[in-house]
Amino acid sequence: MQGMQGMHRGSGMHEGHRMDHGRGGHGRGMHEGMGGMGGMDGGMRMLRGLNLTEAQRDQVFNLMHKQAPAARERAKAIQKSRLELRNLSMSAQYDDARAKTLADSIAAATAQMALTRARTGQEIYKLLTPEQRKQADDMRARFEQRRAMHGQGAGPR
């Protein structure tokens, strides 16, 4: 589902965020910590409006947390490579081959994170009832319309 593709943007789970916030285990802590399907392009916030059953909430929770450790490790690797690339670019010992290797590793890890977001979004979408899917699709269309009106387009921010 396109509205779910922004899932996990950012660094993955952040330690110390509460997960409950009185919303069936899917409060702001997880949204912000996972980049939010709202950082996750509105998806997790959108799920709040779908009246998920307790079983659906548990399944979403499990899906999100099953991939969180790997997402966190990828995010740390990206951060480390970005820092190293930034330092290399401002160094007297600049090495273009090393810079390309770092840039390639950042790109590969970023692509893997995007694929994980898409796969997780699809798994969540499959958990929804037909009525919830229609409601989610309508919400996503309204979100995209608002983005377009504010000049953000449908592409990455």
Tab-separated table of N, CA and C in Angstrom:
chain	number	residue	atom	x	y	z
A	1	MET	N	0.843	-1.179	0.000
A	1	MET	CA	0.000	0.000	0.000
A	1	MET	C	0.880	1.231	0.000
A	2	GLN	N	0.632	2.151	-0.877
A	2	GLN	CA	1.479	3.315	-1.009
A	2	GLN	C	1.553	4.126	0.262
A	3	GLY	N	0.466	4.279	0.976
A	3	GLY	CA	0.456	5.080	2.191
A	3	GLY	C	1.334	4.497	3.280
A	4	MET	N	1.687	3.235	3.144
A	4	MET	CA	2.504	2.574	4.153
A	4	MET	C	3.990	2.623	3.789
A	5	GLN	N	4.339	3.096	2.595
A	5	GLN	CA	5.713	2.990	2.143
A	5	GLN	C	6.684	3.847	2.913
A	6	GLY	N	6.222	4.865	3.591
A	6	GLY	CA	7.140	5.694	4.357
A	6	GLY	C	7.471	5.105	5.715
A	7	MET	N	6.988	3.919	6.007
A	7	MET	CA	7.186	3.336	7.323
A	7	MET	C	8.654	3.255	7.691
A	8	HIS	N	8.899	3.522	8.930
A	8	HIS	CA	10.214	3.351	9.552
A	8	HIS	C	11.246	4.320	9.041
A	9	ARG	N	10.824	5.400	8.403
A	9	ARG	CA	11.787	6.389	7.977
A	9	ARG	C	12.542	6.855	9.205
A	10	GLY	N	13.799	7.066	9.063
A	10	GLY	CA	14.582	7.519	10.201
A	10	GLY	C	15.369	6.371	10.788
A	11	SER	N	15.535	6.384	12.061
A	11	SER	CA	16.503	5.494	12.676
A	11	SER	C	15.920	4.225	13.255
A	12	GLY	N	14.697	3.893	12.992
A	12	GLY	CA	14.153	2.702	13.613
A	12	GLY	C	13.699	3.011	15.027
A	13	MET	N	13.577	1.995	15.850
A	13	MET	CA	13.072	2.178	17.212
A	13	MET	C	14.068	2.978	18.038
A	14	HIS	N	13.559	3.911	18.801
A	14	HIS	CA	14.373	4.657	19.747
A	14	HIS	C	14.085	4.107	21.134
A	15	GLU	N	15.137	3.828	21.882
A	15	GLU	CA	14.955	3.335	23.233
A	15	GLU	C	14.283	4.399	24.084
A	16	GLY	N	13.516	3.958	25.050
A	16	GLY	CA	12.949	4.870	26.008
A	16	GLY	C	11.577	5.400	25.650
A	17	HIS	N	11.067	5.126	24.471
A	17	HIS	CA	9.729	5.597	24.119
A	17	HIS	C	8.694	4.632	24.665
A	18	ARG	N	7.665	5.179	25.296
A	18	ARG	CA	6.559	4.337	25.742
A	18	ARG	C	5.748	3.953	24.528
A	19	MET	N	5.126	2.804	24.604
A	19	MET	CA	4.368	2.324	23.478
A	19	MET	C	2.869	2.416	23.686
A	20	ASP	N	2.403	2.660	24.893
A	20	ASP	CA	0.977	2.545	25.119
A	20	ASP	C	0.234	3.858	24.911
A	21	HIS	N	0.494	4.874	25.653
A	21	HIS	CA	-0.165	6.170	25.518
A	21	HIS	C	-1.674	6.052	25.406
A	22	GLY	N	-2.246	5.020	25.996
A	22	GLY	CA	-3.688	4.887	26.020
A	22	GLY	C	-4.313	4.614	24.671
A	23	ARG	N	-3.557	4.108	23.727
A	23	ARG	CA	-4.098	3.874	22.393
A	23	ARG	C	-3.884	2.419	21.970
A	24	GLY	N	-4.157	1.509	22.827
A	24	GLY	CA	-4.068	0.098	22.450
A	24	GLY	C	-2.678	-0.326	22.037
A	25	GLY	N	-1.639	0.266	22.633
A	25	GLY	CA	-0.289	-0.163	22.315
A	25	GLY	C	0.289	0.522	21.101
A	26	HIS	N	-0.391	1.488	20.540
A	26	HIS	CA	0.114	2.113	19.325
A	26	HIS	C	0.087	3.621	19.466
A	27	GLY	N	0.740	4.111	20.515
A	27	GLY	CA	0.748	5.541	20.793
A	27	GLY	C	1.885	6.245	20.099
A	28	ARG	N	2.062	7.503	20.422
A	28	ARG	CA	3.056	8.345	19.773
A	28	ARG	C	4.457	7.778	19.857
A	29	GLY	N	4.809	7.130	20.961
A	29	GLY	CA	6.171	6.618	21.108
A	29	GLY	C	6.578	5.747	19.947
A	30	MET	N	5.716	4.843	19.545
A	30	MET	CA	6.066	3.964	18.443
A	30	MET	C	6.070	4.737	17.133
A	31	HIS	N	5.156	5.656	16.954
A	31	HIS	CA	5.076	6.394	15.694
A	31	HIS	C	6.319	7.233	15.498
A	32	GLU	N	6.728	7.932	16.531
A	32	GLU	CA	7.909	8.756	16.415
A	32	GLU	C	9.148	7.883	16.353
A	33	GLY	N	9.200	6.859	17.170
A	33	GLY	CA	10.373	6.012	17.225
A	33	GLY	C	10.598	5.237	15.954
A	34	MET	N	9.553	4.861	15.275
A	34	MET	CA	9.700	4.126	14.040
A	34	MET	C	9.739	5.082	12.854
A	35	GLY	N	9.785	6.337	13.098
A	35	GLY	CA	9.718	7.320	12.059
A	35	GLY	C	8.277	7.595	11.775
A	36	GLY	N	7.479	6.981	12.292
A	36	GLY	CA	6.061	7.134	12.453
A	36	GLY	C	5.190	6.608	11.388
A	37	MET	N	5.002	5.696	10.609
A	37	MET	CA	4.172	5.588	9.411
A	37	MET	C	3.495	6.946	9.219
A	38	GLY	N	3.660	7.883	9.919
A	38	GLY	CA	3.279	9.281	9.968
A	38	GLY	C	4.549	10.071	9.893
A	39	GLY	N	5.659	9.751	10.592
A	39	GLY	CA	6.954	9.739	10.012
A	39	GLY	C	6.847	8.629	9.031
A	40	MET	N	6.018	7.677	9.296
A	40	MET	CA	5.736	6.608	8.359
A	40	MET	C	4.618	7.088	7.440
A	41	ASP	N	4.652	8.321	7.072
A	41	ASP	CA	3.718	8.959	6.141
A	41	ASP	C	2.261	8.780	6.510
A	42	GLY	N	1.947	8.925	7.757
A	42	GLY	CA	0.556	8.919	8.176
A	42	GLY	C	-0.016	7.549	8.422
A	43	GLY	N	0.683	6.498	8.081
A	43	GLY	CA	0.137	5.154	8.166
A	43	GLY	C	-0.226	4.697	9.554
A	44	MET	N	0.692	4.835	10.522
A	44	MET	CA	0.373	4.396	11.876
A	44	MET	C	-0.708	5.291	12.468
A	45	ARG	N	-0.601	6.595	12.226
A	45	ARG	CA	-1.653	7.481	12.702
A	45	ARG	C	-2.965	7.129	12.018
A	46	MET	N	-2.877	6.783	10.759
A	46	MET	CA	-4.067	6.398	10.010
A	46	MET	C	-4.699	5.148	10.629
A	47	LEU	N	-3.875	4.221	11.102
A	47	LEU	CA	-4.410	2.997	11.690
A	47	LEU	C	-5.291	3.293	12.897
A	48	ARG	N	-4.971	4.371	13.605
A	48	ARG	CA	-5.790	4.732	14.765
A	48	ARG	C	-7.242	4.974	14.371
A	49	GLY	N	-7.471	5.508	13.194
A	49	GLY	CA	-8.819	5.833	12.762
A	49	GLY	C	-9.575	4.661	12.171
A	50	LEU	N	-8.976	3.491	12.155
A	50	LEU	CA	-9.602	2.338	11.511
A	50	LEU	C	-10.296	1.400	12.487
A	51	ASN	N	-10.306	1.741	13.752
A	51	ASN	CA	-10.941	0.902	14.768
A	51	ASN	C	-10.479	-0.546	14.676
A	52	LEU	N	-9.168	-0.731	14.785
A	52	LEU	CA	-8.608	-2.077	14.751
A	52	LEU	C	-9.098	-2.883	15.942
A	53	THR	N	-9.285	-4.159	15.711
A	53	THR	CA	-9.625	-5.047	16.810
A	53	THR	C	-8.373	-5.255	17.666
A	54	GLU	N	-8.571	-5.776	18.846
A	54	GLU	CA	-7.418	-6.057	19.704
A	54	GLU	C	-6.475	-7.038	19.014
A	55	ALA	N	-7.018	-8.032	18.336
A	55	ALA	CA	-6.186	-9.010	17.623
A	55	ALA	C	-5.377	-8.319	16.523
A	56	GLN	N	-5.997	-7.401	15.779
A	56	GLN	CA	-5.278	-6.673	14.736
A	56	GLN	C	-4.178	-5.803	15.346
A	57	ARG	N	-4.479	-5.121	16.453
A	57	ARG	CA	-3.471	-4.298	17.114
A	57	ARG	C	-2.285	-5.154	17.557
A	58	ASP	N	-2.573	-6.323	18.102
A	58	ASP	CA	-1.494	-7.222	18.528
A	58	ASP	C	-0.655	-7.664	17.335
A	59	GLN	N	-1.308	-7.969	16.219
A	59	GLN	CA	-0.580	-8.399	15.022
A	59	GLN	C	0.290	-7.274	14.467
A	60	VAL	N	-0.235	-6.045	14.440
A	60	VAL	CA	0.542	-4.899	13.975
A	60	VAL	C	1.738	-4.702	14.897
A	61	PHE	N	1.495	-4.748	16.186
A	61	PHE	CA	2.568	-4.591	17.167
A	61	PHE	C	3.664	-5.630	16.903
A	62	ASN	N	3.278	-6.880	16.722
A	62	ASN	CA	4.248	-7.949	16.485
A	62	ASN	C	5.023	-7.728	15.188
A	63	LEU	N	4.335	-7.316	14.128
A	63	LEU	CA	5.015	-7.044	12.859
A	63	LEU	C	6.045	-5.930	13.010
A	64	MET	N	5.646	-4.866	13.682
A	64	MET	CA	6.540	-3.720	13.837
A	64	MET	C	7.775	-4.089	14.657
A	65	HIS	N	7.572	-4.838	15.696
A	65	HIS	CA	8.681	-5.140	16.591
A	65	HIS	C	9.530	-6.316	16.140
A	66	LYS	N	8.993	-7.141	15.272
A	66	LYS	CA	9.768	-8.266	14.742
A	66	LYS	C	10.968	-7.754	13.943
A	67	GLN	N	10.767	-6.685	13.189
A	67	GLN	CA	11.847	-6.164	12.355
A	67	GLN	C	12.630	-5.026	13.000
A	68	ALA	N	12.207	-4.573	14.172
A	68	ALA	CA	12.836	-3.406	14.800
A	68	ALA	C	14.332	-3.577	15.086
A	69	PRO	N	14.797	-4.700	15.632
A	69	PRO	CA	16.243	-4.799	15.909
A	69	PRO	C	17.093	-4.679	14.640
A	70	ALA	N	16.680	-5.326	13.562
A	70	ALA	CA	17.444	-5.232	12.313
A	70	ALA	C	17.384	-3.817	11.754
A	71	ALA	N	16.215	-3.172	11.852
A	71	ALA	CA	16.078	-1.794	11.375
A	71	ALA	C	16.990	-0.874	12.177
A	72	ARG	N	17.055	-1.093	13.462
A	72	ARG	CA	17.908	-0.271	14.323
A	72	ARG	C	19.369	-0.449	13.946
A	73	GLU	N	19.794	-1.677	13.702
A	73	GLU	CA	21.192	-1.925	13.314
A	73	GLU	C	21.505	-1.288	11.969
A	74	ARG	N	20.590	-1.383	11.008
A	74	ARG	CA	20.801	-0.734	9.707
A	74	ARG	C	20.900	0.773	9.876
A	75	ALA	N	20.034	1.333	10.702
A	75	ALA	CA	20.043	2.781	10.923
A	75	ALA	C	21.365	3.221	11.547
A	76	LYS	N	21.866	2.444	12.495
A	76	LYS	CA	23.155	2.783	13.119
A	76	LYS	C	24.281	2.701	12.088
A	77	ALA	N	24.235	1.691	11.215
A	77	ALA	CA	25.260	1.553	10.180
A	77	ALA	C	25.205	2.726	9.200
A	78	ILE	N	24.001	3.148	8.834
A	78	ILE	CA	23.851	4.297	7.941
A	78	ILE	C	24.422	5.544	8.604
A	79	GLN	N	24.062	5.756	9.859
A	79	GLN	CA	24.548	6.934	10.585
A	79	GLN	C	26.076	6.930	10.650
A	80	LYS	N	26.645	5.781	10.931
A	80	LYS	CA	28.104	5.681	11.032
A	80	LYS	C	28.757	5.974	9.683
A	81	SER	N	28.216	5.389	8.615
A	81	SER	CA	28.782	5.610	7.286
A	81	SER	C	28.630	7.058	6.841
A	82	ARG	N	27.490	7.675	7.157
A	82	ARG	CA	27.293	9.087	6.802
A	82	ARG	C	28.308	9.974	7.515
A	83	LEU	N	28.527	9.706	8.791
A	83	LEU	CA	29.501	10.480	9.552
A	83	LEU	C	30.901	10.287	8.967
A	84	GLU	N	31.254	9.053	8.672
A	84	GLU	CA	32.569	8.771	8.104
A	84	GLU	C	32.728	9.449	6.743
A	85	LEU	N	31.683	9.421	5.923
A	85	LEU	CA	31.732	10.069	4.616
A	85	LEU	C	31.871	11.588	4.771
A	86	ARG	N	31.119	12.150	5.696
A	86	ARG	CA	31.206	13.595	5.947
A	86	ARG	C	32.626	13.963	6.409
A	87	ASN	N	33.178	13.182	7.325
A	87	ASN	CA	34.538	13.445	7.802
A	87	ASN	C	35.560	13.264	6.687
A	88	LEU	N	35.381	12.239	5.879
A	88	LEU	CA	36.285	11.985	4.767
A	88	LEU	C	36.268	13.139	3.772
A	89	SER	N	35.090	13.685	3.519
A	89	SER	CA	34.967	14.763	2.534
A	89	SER	C	35.694	16.035	2.974
A	90	MET	N	35.913	16.183	4.253
A	90	MET	CA	36.593	17.368	4.791
A	90	MET	C	38.006	17.025	5.271
A	91	SER	N	38.593	15.994	4.688
A	91	SER	CA	39.889	15.501	5.144
A	91	SER	C	40.954	15.683	4.063
A	92	ALA	N	42.174	15.925	4.514
A	92	ALA	CA	43.310	15.995	3.586
A	92	ALA	C	43.601	14.623	2.981
A	93	GLN	N	43.117	13.561	3.649
A	93	GLN	CA	43.339	12.200	3.159
A	93	GLN	C	42.132	11.674	2.371
A	94	TYR	N	41.419	12.568	1.698
A	94	TYR	CA	40.240	12.156	0.936
A	94	TYR	C	40.627	11.067	-0.052
A	95	ASP	N	39.792	10.044	-0.091
A	95	ASP	CA	39.999	8.912	-1.005
A	95	ASP	C	38.670	8.665	-1.710
A	96	ASP	N	38.649	8.909	-3.011
A	96	ASP	CA	37.398	8.785	-3.758
A	96	ASP	C	36.855	7.357	-3.738
A	97	ALA	N	37.721	6.369	-3.792
A	97	ALA	CA	37.262	4.979	-3.756
A	97	ALA	C	36.588	4.679	-2.411
A	98	ARG	N	37.154	5.162	-1.332
A	98	ARG	CA	36.543	4.966	0.001
A	98	ARG	C	35.215	5.717	0.094
A	99	ALA	N	35.166	6.927	-0.455
A	99	ALA	CA	33.927	7.701	-0.450
A	99	ALA	C	32.838	6.958	-1.218
A	100	LYS	N	33.198	6.363	-2.361
A	100	LYS	CA	32.210	5.606	-3.144
A	100	LYS	C	31.739	4.377	-2.377
A	101	THR	N	32.649	3.700	-1.719
A	101	THR	CA	32.278	2.529	-0.922
A	101	THR	C	31.296	2.925	0.181
A	102	LEU	N	31.583	4.020	0.863
A	102	LEU	CA	30.689	4.496	1.923
A	102	LEU	C	29.330	4.895	1.346
A	103	ALA	N	29.332	5.633	0.251
A	103	ALA	CA	28.076	6.056	-0.371
A	103	ALA	C	27.262	4.845	-0.827
A	104	ASP	N	27.938	3.852	-1.378
A	104	ASP	CA	27.245	2.635	-1.807
A	104	ASP	C	26.642	1.886	-0.620
A	105	SER	N	27.360	1.845	0.492
A	105	SER	CA	26.825	1.144	1.668
A	105	SER	C	25.621	1.890	2.229
A	106	ILE	N	25.661	3.218	2.209
A	106	ILE	CA	24.515	4.011	2.656
A	106	ILE	C	23.316	3.744	1.750
A	107	ALA	N	23.543	3.743	0.453
A	107	ALA	CA	22.461	3.516	-0.498
A	107	ALA	C	21.858	2.122	-0.342
A	108	ALA	N	22.693	1.120	-0.165
A	108	ALA	CA	22.196	-0.250	-0.024
A	108	ALA	C	21.372	-0.410	1.257
A	109	ALA	N	21.866	0.135	2.350
A	109	ALA	CA	21.135	0.023	3.616
A	109	ALA	C	19.832	0.811	3.562
A	110	THR	N	19.858	1.972	2.928
A	110	THR	CA	18.650	2.776	2.784
A	110	THR	C	17.622	2.041	1.925
A	111	ALA	N	18.078	1.427	0.853
A	111	ALA	CA	17.174	0.651	-0.006
A	111	ALA	C	16.573	-0.523	0.759
A	112	GLN	N	17.378	-1.195	1.570
A	112	GLN	CA	16.864	-2.311	2.363
A	112	GLN	C	15.821	-1.840	3.366
A	113	MET	N	16.047	-0.683	3.968
A	113	MET	CA	15.060	-0.139	4.899
A	113	MET	C	13.753	0.196	4.179
A	114	ALA	N	13.854	0.768	2.979
A	114	ALA	CA	12.650	1.098	2.208
A	114	ALA	C	11.884	-0.167	1.843
A	115	LEU	N	12.605	-1.212	1.480
A	115	LEU	CA	11.956	-2.474	1.150
A	115	LEU	C	11.288	-3.087	2.380
A	116	THR	N	11.950	-3.013	3.507
A	116	THR	CA	11.361	-3.503	4.758
A	116	THR	C	10.091	-2.729	5.087
A	117	ARG	N	10.130	-1.396	4.910
A	117	ARG	CA	8.933	-0.587	5.149
A	117	ARG	C	7.792	-1.022	4.237
A	118	ALA	N	8.104	-1.219	2.969
A	118	ALA	CA	7.065	-1.620	2.019
A	118	ALA	C	6.497	-2.993	2.376
A	119	ARG	N	7.359	-3.926	2.717
A	119	ARG	CA	6.900	-5.275	3.076
A	119	ARG	C	6.055	-5.249	4.346
A	120	THR	N	6.514	-4.511	5.343
A	120	THR	CA	5.763	-4.420	6.588
A	120	THR	C	4.428	-3.730	6.346
A	121	GLY	N	4.433	-2.676	5.552
A	121	GLY	CA	3.187	-1.995	5.204
A	121	GLY	C	2.211	-2.921	4.514
A	122	GLN	N	2.707	-3.762	3.622
A	122	GLN	CA	1.850	-4.717	2.937
A	122	GLN	C	1.288	-5.742	3.909
A	123	GLU	N	2.118	-6.214	4.829
A	123	GLU	CA	1.637	-7.177	5.822
A	123	GLU	C	0.536	-6.558	6.691
A	124	ILE	N	0.734	-5.307	7.068
A	124	ILE	CA	-0.297	-4.624	7.857
A	124	ILE	C	-1.566	-4.449	7.035
A	125	TYR	N	-1.411	-4.037	5.790
A	125	TYR	CA	-2.570	-3.827	4.908
A	125	TYR	C	-3.372	-5.122	4.765
A	126	LYS	N	-2.672	-6.255	4.679
A	126	LYS	CA	-3.361	-7.545	4.541
A	126	LYS	C	-4.152	-7.913	5.786
A	127	LEU	N	-3.802	-7.328	6.937
A	127	LEU	CA	-4.534	-7.604	8.176
A	127	LEU	C	-5.888	-6.892	8.220
A	128	LEU	N	-6.048	-5.860	7.406
A	128	LEU	CA	-7.253	-5.049	7.443
A	128	LEU	C	-8.427	-5.746	6.763
A	129	THR	N	-9.609	-5.455	7.253
A	129	THR	CA	-10.826	-5.942	6.593
A	129	THR	C	-11.031	-5.129	5.314
A	130	PRO	N	-11.873	-5.602	4.400
A	130	PRO	CA	-12.149	-4.815	3.191
A	130	PRO	C	-12.654	-3.402	3.510
A	131	GLU	N	-13.480	-3.281	4.533
A	131	GLU	CA	-13.988	-1.964	4.913
A	131	GLU	C	-12.853	-1.071	5.426
A	132	GLN	N	-11.957	-1.636	6.240
A	132	GLN	CA	-10.827	-0.881	6.767
A	132	GLN	C	-9.877	-0.475	5.631
A	133	ARG	N	-9.704	-1.360	4.653
A	133	ARG	CA	-8.842	-1.035	3.512
A	133	ARG	C	-9.406	0.151	2.735
A	134	LYS	N	-10.710	0.128	2.507
A	134	LYS	CA	-11.334	1.242	1.777
A	134	LYS	C	-11.157	2.529	2.565
A	135	GLN	N	-11.397	2.463	3.858
A	135	GLN	CA	-11.235	3.641	4.707
A	135	GLN	C	-9.778	4.121	4.681
A	136	ALA	N	-8.824	3.194	4.752
A	136	ALA	CA	-7.401	3.547	4.701
A	136	ALA	C	-7.043	4.177	3.359
A	137	ASP	N	-7.563	3.612	2.280
A	137	ASP	CA	-7.302	4.161	0.951
A	137	ASP	C	-7.852	5.582	0.833
A	138	ASP	N	-9.049	5.800	1.369
A	138	ASP	CA	-9.657	7.137	1.340
A	138	ASP	C	-8.823	8.125	2.159
A	139	MET	N	-8.366	7.690	3.339
A	139	MET	CA	-7.543	8.557	4.186
A	139	MET	C	-6.236	8.906	3.481
A	140	ARG	N	-5.622	7.903	2.834
A	140	ARG	CA	-4.365	8.130	2.126
A	140	ARG	C	-4.568	9.113	0.981
A	141	ALA	N	-5.682	8.981	0.249
A	141	ALA	CA	-5.965	9.896	-0.858
A	141	ALA	C	-6.114	11.332	-0.354
A	142	ARG	N	-6.809	11.497	0.770
A	142	ARG	CA	-6.957	12.841	1.347
A	142	ARG	C	-5.602	13.389	1.797
A	143	PHE	N	-4.787	12.534	2.391
A	143	PHE	CA	-3.449	12.938	2.827
A	143	PHE	C	-2.615	13.393	1.628
A	144	GLU	N	-2.627	12.614	0.561
A	144	GLU	CA	-1.858	12.963	-0.633
A	144	GLU	C	-2.372	14.258	-1.254
A	145	GLN	N	-3.679	14.455	-1.227
A	145	GLN	CA	-4.264	15.686	-1.763
A	145	GLN	C	-3.781	16.893	-0.951
A	146	ARG	N	-3.760	16.760	0.379
A	146	ARG	CA	-3.267	17.851	1.229
A	146	ARG	C	-1.793	18.122	0.962
A	147	ARG	N	-1.011	17.080	0.791
A	147	ARG	CA	0.423	17.255	0.496
A	147	ARG	C	0.602	17.993	-0.813
A	148	ALA	N	-0.178	17.616	-1.819
A	148	ALA	CA	-0.073	18.264	-3.122
A	148	ALA	C	-0.466	19.742	-3.031
A	149	MET	N	-1.491	20.037	-2.256
A	149	MET	CA	-1.942	21.417	-2.104
A	149	MET	C	-0.886	22.271	-1.397
A	150	HIS	N	-0.069	21.650	-0.567
A	150	HIS	CA	0.952	22.376	0.172
A	150	HIS	C	2.309	22.308	-0.528
A	151	GLY	N	2.303	21.862	-1.774
A	151	GLY	CA	3.521	21.845	-2.573
A	151	GLY	C	4.514	20.779	-2.206
A	152	GLN	N	4.091	19.761	-1.471
A	152	GLN	CA	5.029	18.710	-1.083
A	152	GLN	C	5.044	17.567	-2.083
A	153	GLY	N	4.085	17.511	-2.964
A	153	GLY	CA	4.046	16.439	-3.944
A	153	GLY	C	3.906	15.089	-3.306
A	154	ALA	N	3.977	14.060	-4.112
A	154	ALA	CA	3.805	12.698	-3.613
A	154	ALA	C	5.135	12.019	-3.367
A	155	GLY	N	6.225	12.660	-3.733
A	155	GLY	CA	7.537	12.035	-3.597
A	155	GLY	C	8.088	12.150	-2.200
A	156	PRO	N	9.313	11.649	-1.999
A	156	PRO	CA	9.951	11.712	-0.682
A	156	PRO	C	10.198	13.153	-0.274
A	157	ARG	N	10.149	13.359	1.036
A	157	ARG	CA	10.394	14.706	1.564
A	157	ARG	C	11.847	14.954	1.778
